[in-house]
Coordinates of C-alpha atoms and ligand atoms in Angstrom, one line a residue:
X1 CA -7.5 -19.8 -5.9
X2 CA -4.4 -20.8 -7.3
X3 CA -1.9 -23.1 -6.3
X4 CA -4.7 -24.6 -3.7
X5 CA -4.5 -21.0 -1.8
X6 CA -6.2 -18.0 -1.6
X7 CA -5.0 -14.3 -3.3
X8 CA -3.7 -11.7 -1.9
X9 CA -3.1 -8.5 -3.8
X10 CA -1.6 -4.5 -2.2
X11 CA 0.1 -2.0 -4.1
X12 CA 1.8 1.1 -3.2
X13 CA 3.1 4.2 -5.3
X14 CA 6.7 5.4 -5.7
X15 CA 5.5 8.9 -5.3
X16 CA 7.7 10.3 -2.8
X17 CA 9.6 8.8 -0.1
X18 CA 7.9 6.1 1.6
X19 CA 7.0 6.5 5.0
X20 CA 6.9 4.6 8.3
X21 CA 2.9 5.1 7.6
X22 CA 3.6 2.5 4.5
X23 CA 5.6 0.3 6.2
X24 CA 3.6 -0.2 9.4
X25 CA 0.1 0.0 8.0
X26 CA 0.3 -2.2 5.0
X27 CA 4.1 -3.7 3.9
X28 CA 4.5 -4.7 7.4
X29 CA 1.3 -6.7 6.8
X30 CA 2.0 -8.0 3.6
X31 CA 4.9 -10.3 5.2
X32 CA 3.0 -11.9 7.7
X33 CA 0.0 -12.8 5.3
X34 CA 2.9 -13.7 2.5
X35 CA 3.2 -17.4 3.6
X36 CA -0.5 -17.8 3.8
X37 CA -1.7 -16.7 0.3
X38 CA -0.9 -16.8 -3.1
X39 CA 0.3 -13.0 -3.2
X40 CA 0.9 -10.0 -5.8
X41 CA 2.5 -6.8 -4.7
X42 CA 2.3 -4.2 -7.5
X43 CA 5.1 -0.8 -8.1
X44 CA 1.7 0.7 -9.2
X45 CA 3.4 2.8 -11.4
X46 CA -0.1 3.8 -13.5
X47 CA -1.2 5.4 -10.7
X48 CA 1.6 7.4 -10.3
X49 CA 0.6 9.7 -13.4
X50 CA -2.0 10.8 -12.6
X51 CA -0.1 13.4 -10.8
X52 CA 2.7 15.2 -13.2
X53 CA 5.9 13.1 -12.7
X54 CA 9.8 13.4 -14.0
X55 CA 10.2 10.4 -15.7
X56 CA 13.6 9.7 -14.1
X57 CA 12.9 10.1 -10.6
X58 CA 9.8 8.3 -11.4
X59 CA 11.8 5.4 -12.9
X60 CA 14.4 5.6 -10.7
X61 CA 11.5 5.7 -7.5
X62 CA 9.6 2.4 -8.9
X63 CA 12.9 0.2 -8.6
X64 CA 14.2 1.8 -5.5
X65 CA 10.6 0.6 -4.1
X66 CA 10.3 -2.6 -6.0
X67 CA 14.0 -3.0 -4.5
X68 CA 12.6 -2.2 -1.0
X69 CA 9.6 -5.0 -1.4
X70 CA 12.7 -7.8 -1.5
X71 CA 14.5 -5.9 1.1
X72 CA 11.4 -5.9 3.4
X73 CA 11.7 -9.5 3.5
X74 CA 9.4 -10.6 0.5
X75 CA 10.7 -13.7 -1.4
X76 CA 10.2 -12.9 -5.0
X77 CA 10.5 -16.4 -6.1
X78 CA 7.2 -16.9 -3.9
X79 CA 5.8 -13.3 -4.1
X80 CA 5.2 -12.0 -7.4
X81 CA 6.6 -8.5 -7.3
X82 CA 6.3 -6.2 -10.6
X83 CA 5.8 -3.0 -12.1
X84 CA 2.1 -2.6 -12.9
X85 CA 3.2 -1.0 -16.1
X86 CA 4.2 -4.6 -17.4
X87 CA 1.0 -6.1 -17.7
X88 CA -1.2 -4.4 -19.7
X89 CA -4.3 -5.8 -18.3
X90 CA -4.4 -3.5 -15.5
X91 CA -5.5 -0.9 -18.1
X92 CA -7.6 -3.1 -20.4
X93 CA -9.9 -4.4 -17.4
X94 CA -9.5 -0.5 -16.1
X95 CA -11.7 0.8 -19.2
X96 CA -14.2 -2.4 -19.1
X97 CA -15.0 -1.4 -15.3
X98 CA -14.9 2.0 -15.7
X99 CA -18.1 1.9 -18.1
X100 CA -20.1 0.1 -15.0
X101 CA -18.8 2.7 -12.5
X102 CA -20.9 5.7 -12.2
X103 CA -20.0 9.5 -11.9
X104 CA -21.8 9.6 -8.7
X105 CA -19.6 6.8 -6.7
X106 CA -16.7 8.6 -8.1
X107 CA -17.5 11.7 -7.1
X108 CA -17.7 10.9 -3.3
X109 CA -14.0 9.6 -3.2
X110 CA -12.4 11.8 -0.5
X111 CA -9.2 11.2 -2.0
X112 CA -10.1 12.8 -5.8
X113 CA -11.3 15.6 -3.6
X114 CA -7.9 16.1 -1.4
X115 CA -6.5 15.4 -4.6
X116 CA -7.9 17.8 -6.9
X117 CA -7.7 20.1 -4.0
X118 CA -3.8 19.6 -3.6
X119 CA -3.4 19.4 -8.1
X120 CA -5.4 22.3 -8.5
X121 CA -4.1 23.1 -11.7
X122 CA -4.2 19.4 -13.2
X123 CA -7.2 17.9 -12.3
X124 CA -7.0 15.3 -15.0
X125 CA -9.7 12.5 -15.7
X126 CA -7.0 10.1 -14.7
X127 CA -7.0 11.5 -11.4
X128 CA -10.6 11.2 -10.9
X129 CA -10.9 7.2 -12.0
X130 CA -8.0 5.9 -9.9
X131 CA -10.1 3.8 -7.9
X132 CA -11.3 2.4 -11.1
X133 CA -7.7 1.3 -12.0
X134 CA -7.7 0.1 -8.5
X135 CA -10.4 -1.9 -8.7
X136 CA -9.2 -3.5 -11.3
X137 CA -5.9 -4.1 -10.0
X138 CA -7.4 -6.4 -7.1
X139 CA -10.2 -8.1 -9.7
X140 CA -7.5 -8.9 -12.3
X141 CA -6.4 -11.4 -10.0
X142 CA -9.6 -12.4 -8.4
X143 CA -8.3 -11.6 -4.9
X144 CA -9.5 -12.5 -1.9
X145 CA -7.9 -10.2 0.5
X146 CA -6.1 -6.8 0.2
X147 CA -4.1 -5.6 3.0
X148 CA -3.9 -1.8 3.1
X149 CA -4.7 1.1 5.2
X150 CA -7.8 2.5 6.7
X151 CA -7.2 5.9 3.7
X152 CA -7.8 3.1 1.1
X153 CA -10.9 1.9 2.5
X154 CA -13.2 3.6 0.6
X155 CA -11.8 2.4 -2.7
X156 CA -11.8 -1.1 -1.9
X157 CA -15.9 -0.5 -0.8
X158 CA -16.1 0.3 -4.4
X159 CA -14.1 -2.0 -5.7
X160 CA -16.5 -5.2 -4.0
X161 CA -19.7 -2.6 -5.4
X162 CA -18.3 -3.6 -8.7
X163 CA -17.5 -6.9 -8.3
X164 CA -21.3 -7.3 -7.2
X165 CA -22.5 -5.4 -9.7
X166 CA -20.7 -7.4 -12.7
X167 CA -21.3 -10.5 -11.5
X168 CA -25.0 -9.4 -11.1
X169 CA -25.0 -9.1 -15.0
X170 CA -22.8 -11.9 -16.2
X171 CA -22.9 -14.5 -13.3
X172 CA -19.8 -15.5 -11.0
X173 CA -16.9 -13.4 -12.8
X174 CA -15.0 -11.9 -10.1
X175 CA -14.1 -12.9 -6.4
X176 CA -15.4 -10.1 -4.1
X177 CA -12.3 -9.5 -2.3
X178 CA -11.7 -8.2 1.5
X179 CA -9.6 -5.7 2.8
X180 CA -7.3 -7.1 5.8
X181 CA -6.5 -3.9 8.2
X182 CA -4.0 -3.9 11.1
X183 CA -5.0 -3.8 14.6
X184 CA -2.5 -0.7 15.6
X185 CA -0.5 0.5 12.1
X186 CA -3.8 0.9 10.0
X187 CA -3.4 4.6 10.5
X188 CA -0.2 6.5 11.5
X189 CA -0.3 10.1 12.5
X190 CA 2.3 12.6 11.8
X191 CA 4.6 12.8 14.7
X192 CA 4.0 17.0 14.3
X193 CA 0.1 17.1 14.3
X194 CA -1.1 13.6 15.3
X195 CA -4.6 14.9 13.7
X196 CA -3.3 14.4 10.5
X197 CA -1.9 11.2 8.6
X198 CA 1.7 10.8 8.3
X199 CA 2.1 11.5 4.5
X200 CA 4.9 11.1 1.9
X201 CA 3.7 14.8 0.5
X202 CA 3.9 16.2 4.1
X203 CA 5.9 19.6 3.5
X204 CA 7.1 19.3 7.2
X205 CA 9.8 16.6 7.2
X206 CA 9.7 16.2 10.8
X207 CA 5.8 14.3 10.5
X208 CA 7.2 11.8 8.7
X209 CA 10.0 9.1 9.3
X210 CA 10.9 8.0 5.8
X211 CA 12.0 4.6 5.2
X212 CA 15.6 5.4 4.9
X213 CA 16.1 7.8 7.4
X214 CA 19.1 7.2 9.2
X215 CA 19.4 6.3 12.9
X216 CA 20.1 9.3 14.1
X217 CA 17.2 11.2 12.1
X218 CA 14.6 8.7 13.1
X219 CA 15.4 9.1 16.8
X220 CA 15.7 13.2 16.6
X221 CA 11.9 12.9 14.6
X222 CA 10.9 10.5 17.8
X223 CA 12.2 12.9 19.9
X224 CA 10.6 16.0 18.9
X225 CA 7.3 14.5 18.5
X226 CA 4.2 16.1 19.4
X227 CA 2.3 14.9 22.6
X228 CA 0.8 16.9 25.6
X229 CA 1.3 18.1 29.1
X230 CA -0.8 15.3 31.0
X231 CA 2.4 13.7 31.5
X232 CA 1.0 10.3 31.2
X233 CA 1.6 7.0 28.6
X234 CA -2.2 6.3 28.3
X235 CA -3.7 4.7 24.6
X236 CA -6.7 7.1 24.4
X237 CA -8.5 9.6 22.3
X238 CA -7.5 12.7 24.4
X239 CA -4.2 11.9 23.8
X240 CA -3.3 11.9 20.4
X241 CA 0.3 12.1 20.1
X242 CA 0.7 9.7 22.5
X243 CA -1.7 7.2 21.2
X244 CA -0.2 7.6 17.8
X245 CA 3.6 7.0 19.6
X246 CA 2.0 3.9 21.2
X247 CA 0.6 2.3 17.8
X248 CA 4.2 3.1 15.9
X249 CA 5.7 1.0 19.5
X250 CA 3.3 -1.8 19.7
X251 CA 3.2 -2.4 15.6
X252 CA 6.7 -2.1 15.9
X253 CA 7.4 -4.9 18.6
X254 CA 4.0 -6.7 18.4
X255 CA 2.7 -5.7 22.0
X256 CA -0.7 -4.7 22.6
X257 CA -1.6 -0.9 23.6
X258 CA -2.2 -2.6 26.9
X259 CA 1.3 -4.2 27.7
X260 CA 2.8 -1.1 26.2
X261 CA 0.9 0.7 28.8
X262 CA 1.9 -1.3 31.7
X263 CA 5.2 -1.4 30.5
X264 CA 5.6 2.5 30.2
X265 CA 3.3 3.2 33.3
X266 CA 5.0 5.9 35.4
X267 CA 7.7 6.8 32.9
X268 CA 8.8 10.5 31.3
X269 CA 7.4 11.3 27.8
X270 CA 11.2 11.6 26.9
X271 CA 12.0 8.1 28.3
X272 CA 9.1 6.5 26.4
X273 CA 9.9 8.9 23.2
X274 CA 13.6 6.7 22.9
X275 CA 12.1 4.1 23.6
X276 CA 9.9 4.4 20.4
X277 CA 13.0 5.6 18.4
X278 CA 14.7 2.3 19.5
X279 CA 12.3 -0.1 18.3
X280 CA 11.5 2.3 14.6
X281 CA 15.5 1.7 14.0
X282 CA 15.6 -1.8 15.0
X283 CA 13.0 -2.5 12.4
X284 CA 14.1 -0.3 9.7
X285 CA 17.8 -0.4 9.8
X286 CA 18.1 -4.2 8.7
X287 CA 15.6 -3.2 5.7
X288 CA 18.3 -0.4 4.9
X289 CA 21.1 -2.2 4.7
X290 CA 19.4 -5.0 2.9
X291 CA 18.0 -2.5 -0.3
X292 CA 21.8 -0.8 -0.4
X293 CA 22.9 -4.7 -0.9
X294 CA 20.2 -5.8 -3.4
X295 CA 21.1 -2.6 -5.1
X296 CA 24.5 -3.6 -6.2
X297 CA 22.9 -6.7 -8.1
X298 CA 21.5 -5.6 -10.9
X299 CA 21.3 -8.9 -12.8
X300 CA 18.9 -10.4 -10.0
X301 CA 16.3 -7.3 -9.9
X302 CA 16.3 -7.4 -13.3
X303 CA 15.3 -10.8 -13.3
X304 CA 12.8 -10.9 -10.5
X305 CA 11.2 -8.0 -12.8
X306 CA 11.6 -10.1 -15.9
X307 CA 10.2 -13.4 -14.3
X308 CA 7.5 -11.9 -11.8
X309 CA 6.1 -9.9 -15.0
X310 CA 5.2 -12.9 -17.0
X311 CA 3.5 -14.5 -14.4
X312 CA 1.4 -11.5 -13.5
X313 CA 0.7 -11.5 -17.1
X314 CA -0.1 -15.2 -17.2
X315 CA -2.7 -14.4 -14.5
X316 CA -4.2 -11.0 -15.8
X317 CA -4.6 -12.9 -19.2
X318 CA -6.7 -15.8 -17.6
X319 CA -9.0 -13.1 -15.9
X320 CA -9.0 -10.5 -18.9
X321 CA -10.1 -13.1 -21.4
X322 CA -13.2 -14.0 -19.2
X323 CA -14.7 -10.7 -19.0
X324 CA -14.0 -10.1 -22.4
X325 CA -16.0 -12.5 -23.4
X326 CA -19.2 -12.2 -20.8
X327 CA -19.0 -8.7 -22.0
X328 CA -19.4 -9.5 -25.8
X329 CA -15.7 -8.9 -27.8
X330 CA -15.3 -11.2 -29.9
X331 CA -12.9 -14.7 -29.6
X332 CA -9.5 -14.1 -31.2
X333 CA -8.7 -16.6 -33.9
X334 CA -5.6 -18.5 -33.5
Ligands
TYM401 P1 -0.2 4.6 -1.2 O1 1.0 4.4 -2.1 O2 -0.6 5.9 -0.8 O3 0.1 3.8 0.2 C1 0.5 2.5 0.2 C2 -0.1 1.8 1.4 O4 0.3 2.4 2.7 C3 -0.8 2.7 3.4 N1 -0.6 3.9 4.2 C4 -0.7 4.1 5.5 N2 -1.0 3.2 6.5 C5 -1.1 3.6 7.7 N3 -0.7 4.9 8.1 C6 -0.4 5.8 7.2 N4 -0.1 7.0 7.6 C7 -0.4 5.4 5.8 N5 -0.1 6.1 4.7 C8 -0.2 5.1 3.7 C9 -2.0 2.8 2.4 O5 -3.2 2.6 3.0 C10 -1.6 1.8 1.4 O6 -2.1 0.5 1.8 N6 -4.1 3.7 -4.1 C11 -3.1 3.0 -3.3 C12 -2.2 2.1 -4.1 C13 -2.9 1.0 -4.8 C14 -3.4 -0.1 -4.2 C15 -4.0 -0.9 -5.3 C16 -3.5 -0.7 -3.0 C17 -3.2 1.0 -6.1 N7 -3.9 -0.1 -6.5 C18 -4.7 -2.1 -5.1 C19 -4.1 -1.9 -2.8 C20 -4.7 -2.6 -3.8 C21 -2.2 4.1 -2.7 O7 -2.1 5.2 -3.3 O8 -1.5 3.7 -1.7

């Protein structure tokens, strides 16, 4: 707890160009738990090397999406927003976990697999205990809830194994935190093969609606989207493309797959397609124009990052300093 509320902690990586995926399953989340908990929402910029990165477009990438936290509507004077790489805890309690994690837990992560898979020719150690630093990440501020989506699930499960598992050894260290996943955005499909999840690394463009696609782009994606020739607006399995259209709709607007349903009931796929288009740009474009003003005022991102960065390392601290000691290091002398 601090302040007399509960944590919340999420992260995302500026690899790439964020998606709609992003948005709806987890940042769209982040601002309606924002009020509730005491919240920290990491540029996880550590994680971001563990696949080969130019270090200006990776620079340049963190504050366009550190930018894009504020522009989503997250009050960094409430929210502490900040560049993983500022607090140096993340890596400190990184090592101490990673010598309770075993090989074997690691080795069943489906993302190091799609990973290494994808990296072939740089399948670094790094790479491999990600969900360590993870883990760490959400025990460093003993959070209690992590909104995120359903791909991440499997790393949080291991993340509340090692809480467990420490505080087996060394008594109540770490709050065993719980992941907080959307009703419809917790996975979005690519609009051009709903089997698979729309992806910032998707080589087809037209899977994905990036962030800051324009209007026009986001309805021509919408438009060409993949669905079927029942020619019905039905949320089920055997419909795919539509289901997934319905999801971006009803996370979008706030309707259930059922109104959406009724709503849409006798309609043309091209009808329901604009419709769909409409409501992506009514929520992005604001966010847009927002991050193209924030952007002009350097002085106030470079405080928020200034600010929010000492009080993430005021946190971290408090937490590091306990497990060093249950662990065994010795005090420092003051
Ligand atoms: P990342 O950067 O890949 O994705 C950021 C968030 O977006 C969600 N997401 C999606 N949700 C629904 N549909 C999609 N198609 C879609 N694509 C991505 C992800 O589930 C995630 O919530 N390892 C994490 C970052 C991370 C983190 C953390 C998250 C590092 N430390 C601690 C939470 C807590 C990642 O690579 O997310």
């Amino acid at each position: 707890m601090i302040n007399d509320k509960k944590v919340l902690f999420s992260g995302m990586q500026a690899t790439g160009n964020l998606t709609l995926g992003n948005y709806l399953g987890a940042l769209k989340n982040w601002l309606t738990l924002s009020n509730e908990y005491e919240c920290f929402y990491s540029v996880v910029d550590l994680h971001s090397i563990t696949v080969r990165q130019d270090p200006a477009v990776l620079r340049k990438r963190a504050r366009a999406l550190l930018t894009l936290y504020i522009a989503a509507g997250l009050d960094p004077e409430k929210n502490c927003i900040y560049y993983q790489s500022h607090v140096s805890g993340h890596a400190e309690l990184s090592w101490i976990l990673s010598c309770f994690t075993y090989m074997g837990e690691l080795n069943r992560m489906t993302q190091f697999k799609d990973k290494a898979a994808k990296h072939a020719d740089n399948i670094n150690a790094g790479l491999f205990t990600y969900p360590v630093l993870m883990a760490s990440d959400i025990l460093l501020f003993q959070s209690d809830v992590v909104p995120v989506g359903i791909d991440q699930m499997q790393h949080l499960e291991l993340t509340r194994n090692l809480a467990q598992r420490f505080n087996a050894i060394y008594g109540d260290v770490f709050t065993v935190p719980e992941a907080y996943i959307g009703k419809t955005g917790a996975k979005i499909m690519s609009l051009q093969d709903p089997a698979k999840k729309m992806s910032k690394s998707d080589e087809n463009v037209n899977g994905s609606i990036y962030l800051m696609d324009d209007p026009d782009t986001i309805m021509r994606k919408c438009k060409r989207a993949v669905t079927d020739s029942m020619a019905q607006i039905r949320y089920s399995d055997e419909q795919p493309g539509v289901k997934n259209l319905l999801n971006i709709y009803c996370t979008c607007t706030g309707k259930t797959p059922e109104e959406a349903e009724r709503e849409f009931d006798g309609k043309g796929y091209g009808d329901f397609k604009m419709a769909v288009g409409e409501e992506v740009i009514a929520v992005l474009k604001p966010i847009q124009d927002r991050v193209k003003e924030l952007e002009k005022d350097k002085a106030y991102i470079d405080g928020v990052i200034k600010n929010n960065a000492e009080k993430a390392n005021y946190y971290a601290s408090k937490t590091l300093r306990k497990v060093q000691r249950k662990v065994g290091f010795p005090d420092r002398i003051r």
